[in-house]
Coordinates of C-alpha atoms in Angstrom, one line a residue:
M1 CA -18.2 23.3 -9.7
N2 CA -21.3 25.2 -8.1
Y3 CA -22.0 21.8 -6.0
R4 CA -21.1 22.4 -2.3
H5 CA -21.4 19.3 -0.2
I6 CA -21.4 20.6 3.2
F7 CA -25.0 21.3 2.8
H8 CA -25.6 17.8 2.7
A9 CA -22.8 16.2 4.5
G10 CA -23.7 13.4 6.9
N11 CA -27.1 12.7 5.2
F12 CA -28.5 9.2 4.6
A13 CA -26.7 8.8 1.4
D14 CA -23.5 9.5 2.9
V15 CA -23.9 7.1 5.9
F16 CA -24.5 4.2 3.2
K17 CA -21.4 5.0 1.1
H18 CA -19.2 5.4 4.0
I19 CA -20.2 2.0 5.6
V20 CA -19.6 0.5 2.3
L21 CA -16.4 2.1 2.1
A22 CA -14.8 1.0 5.7
R23 CA -16.2 -2.7 5.1
V24 CA -14.1 -2.8 1.8
I25 CA -11.1 -1.2 3.7
A26 CA -11.4 -3.7 6.5
Y27 CA -11.6 -6.4 4.1
M28 CA -8.6 -4.8 2.2
Q29 CA -6.7 -5.0 5.4
N30 CA -7.0 -9.1 6.2
K31 CA -3.4 -9.1 4.0
D32 CA -0.2 -7.1 5.7
A33 CA 0.1 -6.0 2.2
A34 CA 0.1 -2.4 1.7
F35 CA -3.3 -0.8 -0.5
R36 CA -4.0 2.7 -1.8
V37 CA -7.4 4.6 -2.1
L38 CA -7.8 6.9 -5.1
D39 CA -10.8 9.2 -4.1
T40 CA -11.8 11.0 -7.3
H41 CA -14.5 13.4 -5.4
A42 CA -13.0 14.1 -2.2
G43 CA -14.5 17.3 -1.0
L44 CA -13.3 19.2 1.8
G45 CA -12.7 16.1 3.9
L46 CA -14.1 17.2 7.2
Y47 CA -17.7 18.9 7.2
D48 CA -18.9 21.2 10.1
L49 CA -22.2 20.4 10.9
S50 CA -22.5 23.5 12.7
S51 CA -22.0 26.1 9.9
D52 CA -25.2 27.9 8.5
Q53 CA -24.7 25.4 5.3
A54 CA -24.9 22.4 7.3
Q55 CA -28.1 23.7 9.5
K56 CA -29.6 25.5 6.7
T57 CA -30.9 22.1 5.5
G58 CA -30.3 19.8 8.8
E59 CA -29.7 16.8 6.4
W60 CA -27.1 15.0 8.9
K61 CA -30.2 15.0 11.4
T62 CA -31.9 12.6 9.1
G63 CA -28.7 10.6 8.6
I64 CA -25.6 10.4 11.0
G65 CA -27.7 11.8 14.0
K66 CA -30.2 9.0 13.6
V67 CA -27.8 6.3 13.1
M68 CA -25.4 7.1 16.2
E69 CA -28.9 7.6 18.5
A70 CA -29.6 3.9 17.7
A71 CA -26.3 2.5 17.5
D72 CA -26.3 1.4 20.9
R73 CA -29.8 -1.0 20.0
A74 CA -28.1 -2.3 17.4
P75 CA -28.0 -6.1 17.0
A76 CA -24.6 -7.3 17.8
D77 CA -23.6 -8.5 14.5
V78 CA -24.6 -5.2 12.9
L79 CA -22.6 -3.3 15.1
A80 CA -19.5 -5.0 14.9
L81 CA -19.4 -4.7 11.1
I82 CA -20.6 -0.8 11.4
S83 CA -18.0 -0.3 14.4
P84 CA -14.8 0.8 12.0
Y85 CA -17.1 3.3 10.4
L86 CA -18.6 4.6 13.7
D87 CA -15.3 4.9 15.0
A88 CA -14.2 7.4 12.4
V89 CA -17.1 9.3 12.9
R90 CA -16.3 9.4 16.7
S91 CA -13.1 10.2 16.2
S92 CA -14.0 13.6 14.6
N93 CA -15.7 14.4 17.4
R94 CA -13.5 13.6 20.5
E95 CA -15.7 16.2 22.6
G96 CA -18.8 13.8 22.3
G97 CA -22.1 14.7 20.3
I98 CA -21.9 15.4 16.2
T99 CA -20.5 18.6 15.3
Q100 CA -18.2 17.4 12.6
Y101 CA -18.5 14.7 9.8
P102 CA -15.6 13.1 8.0
G103 CA -16.2 12.9 4.2
S104 CA -14.2 9.6 2.4
P105 CA -10.7 10.7 2.4
M106 CA -10.9 11.6 6.2
I107 CA -12.7 8.1 6.9
A108 CA -10.5 6.2 5.0
R109 CA -7.4 7.8 6.6
H110 CA -8.6 7.1 10.0
L111 CA -8.9 3.5 9.2
F112 CA -5.3 3.0 7.4
R113 CA -2.5 0.8 8.9
K114 CA 0.8 2.7 8.4
Q115 CA 1.3 0.8 5.4
D116 CA -1.6 2.5 3.4
R117 CA -2.2 5.3 1.2
L118 CA -4.7 8.0 0.2
T119 CA -4.5 9.8 -3.5
A120 CA -7.8 12.3 -2.6
L121 CA -8.2 14.6 -5.6
E122 CA -10.4 17.9 -6.2
L123 CA -10.9 20.4 -8.7
H124 CA -13.3 22.7 -6.8
P125 CA -10.5 25.6 -5.8
E126 CA -11.8 26.2 -2.2
D127 CA -12.7 23.2 -1.6
F128 CA -8.9 21.7 -2.4
D129 CA -7.4 24.6 -0.4
V130 CA -9.5 23.4 2.6
L131 CA -8.5 19.6 2.1
H132 CA -5.2 20.1 1.5
A133 CA -4.7 22.0 4.8
Q134 CA -6.2 19.0 6.8
F135 CA -3.9 16.4 5.1
E136 CA -1.1 18.9 5.2
G137 CA 2.5 17.0 6.1
D138 CA 0.5 13.7 6.6
V139 CA 3.2 11.3 4.5
Q140 CA 0.2 8.8 3.9
A141 CA -1.6 11.0 2.1
R142 CA -1.3 12.9 -1.2
V143 CA -3.9 15.7 -2.2
T144 CA -4.2 16.9 -5.6
K145 CA -6.3 19.7 -7.7
L146 CA -7.6 17.6 -10.5
D147 CA -10.7 16.8 -12.5
G148 CA -11.3 13.5 -10.9
W149 CA -12.6 12.2 -14.2
L150 CA -8.9 12.6 -15.5
G151 CA -7.4 11.2 -12.4
I152 CA -8.4 7.6 -13.5
K153 CA -6.5 7.9 -16.3
S154 CA -3.4 9.2 -14.6
H155 CA -3.3 7.6 -11.3
L156 CA -4.1 3.7 -12.4
P157 CA -2.8 1.3 -11.2
P158 CA -1.4 2.3 -8.0
K159 CA 2.6 1.6 -7.5
E160 CA 1.0 -0.8 -4.7
R161 CA -0.9 -2.8 -7.2
R162 CA -3.9 -3.1 -4.6
G163 CA -6.2 -0.6 -4.1
I164 CA -10.1 0.9 -3.9
V165 CA -11.2 3.6 -6.6
L166 CA -13.8 5.7 -5.2
V167 CA -16.0 7.7 -7.6
D168 CA -18.4 9.6 -6.1
P169 CA -19.3 12.8 -8.4
P170 CA -21.7 15.8 -7.6
F171 CA -24.5 14.9 -10.3
E172 CA -25.1 18.6 -11.2
V173 CA -25.9 17.1 -14.8
Y174 CA -27.7 14.1 -15.7
H175 CA -24.6 12.5 -17.8
E176 CA -22.7 11.7 -14.7
F177 CA -23.8 8.5 -15.2
F178 CA -22.4 8.6 -18.6
N179 CA -19.1 9.9 -17.1
I180 CA -19.2 6.6 -14.6
L181 CA -19.4 4.4 -17.3
T182 CA -16.4 6.2 -18.8
A183 CA -14.7 6.1 -16.1
L184 CA -14.9 2.5 -15.2
K185 CA -14.0 1.2 -18.5
E186 CA -10.8 3.3 -18.6
G187 CA -10.4 2.1 -15.0
H188 CA -11.0 -1.1 -15.2
K189 CA -8.7 -1.3 -18.4
R190 CA -5.9 0.2 -16.5
F191 CA -6.6 -1.8 -13.4
A192 CA -8.3 -4.8 -13.6
T193 CA -8.0 -6.1 -10.2
G194 CA -8.9 -3.4 -8.2
T195 CA -12.0 -2.7 -6.6
F196 CA -14.4 0.1 -7.8
L197 CA -16.7 1.8 -6.0
L198 CA -19.3 3.8 -7.8
W199 CA -21.7 5.9 -6.0
Y200 CA -25.2 7.2 -7.6
P201 CA -28.3 8.7 -6.5
V202 CA -31.6 6.8 -6.9
K203 CA -33.5 10.0 -8.2
H204 CA -34.5 9.7 -11.8
R205 CA -35.7 6.0 -11.7
K206 CA -35.6 5.6 -15.6
G207 CA -31.9 7.3 -15.8
V208 CA -30.6 4.8 -13.0
A209 CA -32.6 1.6 -14.7
E210 CA -30.9 2.5 -18.2
F211 CA -27.1 2.9 -16.3
R212 CA -28.2 -0.7 -14.9
E213 CA -28.0 -2.0 -17.9
E214 CA -25.2 -0.4 -19.4
L215 CA -23.4 -2.0 -16.7
K216 CA -24.2 -5.1 -17.8
A217 CA -23.5 -4.1 -21.1
L218 CA -19.9 -3.6 -20.2
K219 CA -19.3 -7.4 -20.1
I220 CA -17.0 -6.5 -17.1
P221 CA -17.0 -9.6 -14.6
R222 CA -18.0 -9.8 -10.6
I223 CA -20.2 -5.9 -10.5
L224 CA -22.3 -5.8 -7.4
D225 CA -25.3 -3.4 -7.3
T226 CA -26.6 -2.4 -3.6
S227 CA -29.0 0.6 -3.1
L228 CA -30.8 2.2 -0.2
E229 CA -33.8 4.0 -0.1
V230 CA -35.3 6.2 2.5
R231 CA -39.0 6.3 1.0
S232 CA -40.9 4.8 -1.5
S233 CA -41.1 6.3 -5.2
G234 CA -43.7 9.0 -5.8
A235 CA -45.1 10.8 -8.8
D236 CA -42.5 13.7 -8.5
V237 CA -38.8 13.1 -9.2
R238 CA -36.8 13.5 -5.7
F239 CA -33.7 11.8 -3.9
D240 CA -35.0 8.6 -2.4
G241 CA -32.1 7.0 -2.1
S242 CA -28.9 6.1 -3.3
G243 CA -26.7 3.1 -4.5
M244 CA -23.0 1.8 -4.5
I245 CA -22.0 -0.3 -7.5
V246 CA -19.1 -2.6 -6.3
V247 CA -16.7 -4.1 -8.6
N248 CA -14.9 -6.9 -7.7
P249 CA -16.3 -6.7 -4.3
P250 CA -14.8 -8.4 -1.5
Y251 CA -16.3 -11.9 -1.0
T252 CA -17.4 -11.1 2.0
L253 CA -19.4 -8.1 1.4
E254 CA -22.9 -9.2 0.0
S255 CA -23.0 -11.1 3.3
E256 CA -22.2 -8.3 5.2
L257 CA -24.3 -6.0 3.6
R258 CA -27.4 -8.5 3.8
T259 CA -26.7 -8.4 7.8
I260 CA -26.3 -4.2 7.9
L261 CA -29.1 -2.9 5.7
P262 CA -32.2 -4.0 7.2
W263 CA -31.4 -2.6 10.4
L264 CA -29.8 0.8 8.8
S265 CA -33.1 0.9 6.1
S266 CA -35.1 0.8 9.1
V267 CA -33.3 3.6 11.2
L268 CA -32.9 5.7 8.0
E269 CA -36.3 5.0 6.5
F270 CA -38.4 8.8 6.5
K271 CA -41.5 6.8 7.3
K272 CA -41.9 3.5 9.0
G273 CA -42.4 1.1 6.4
S274 CA -41.1 3.6 3.7
G275 CA -37.5 2.2 3.4
S276 CA -35.9 -0.4 1.4
Y277 CA -32.8 -2.0 0.2
A278 CA -31.4 -4.3 -2.5
V279 CA -28.1 -6.3 -3.2
N280 CA -28.0 -7.4 -6.9
W281 CA -25.5 -9.1 -8.8
L282 CA -25.4 -7.0 -12.3
A283 CA -22.5 -9.8 -13.6
G284 CA -21.2 -12.6 -12.0
E285 CA -17.2 -14.1 -12.5

């Protein structure tokens, strides 16, 4: 409850996470049928990068700032794949530059067709009020003040029977890995055909390795693990990168990530040659 994402909005982890989200949404829209995005830890929705909090860390400058500067030099195949995400960011900055960063609920909403729907859950009272105001009167979005972990049980399966479940907790506590595993077990039991996007930080290396092994042990089919690191690991525990677990990924996602991530890694790495990425299957069919 103490975590405030405004200090970190638009950083390298946000860029990576939201590009993956945008690619999955694009794939879902290959069919006319409606789908729902359930965002369990939705945050503010839109972040003011000129605020004191964002300026204090300046993390967006080494995240979305670097990507926007490099986008016009990106290879054509990369640019085609990341354009939906870039368009969503630009839609929040219509006067040019980057003063606002859209969070996952706002990015999803920007990409929606008229039949697609959003359920955004947020427990922090102040953040909920801001998020609710962002979507007030929007018939395609429902904002609920609720613990995201409880929302896995109460909001699945969606009535559309097609959907994306984004689980992006703040990782204020170490046992968030356990919470994600529990949420996936519960969620997959209720919505086995859904696509689950589970974000995690690459910080405590031992914890990440154990998390991956626990995911394998769940015996859930079709688990893709992708990660992006902006610097090589050191002796100290630090935030070197982030990962996304994708359960039931689009069949196109693996090849898309293998196109995007070499370029994204080179743009976001803190020092030349220090960045890396990975795309691995933890479970097949």
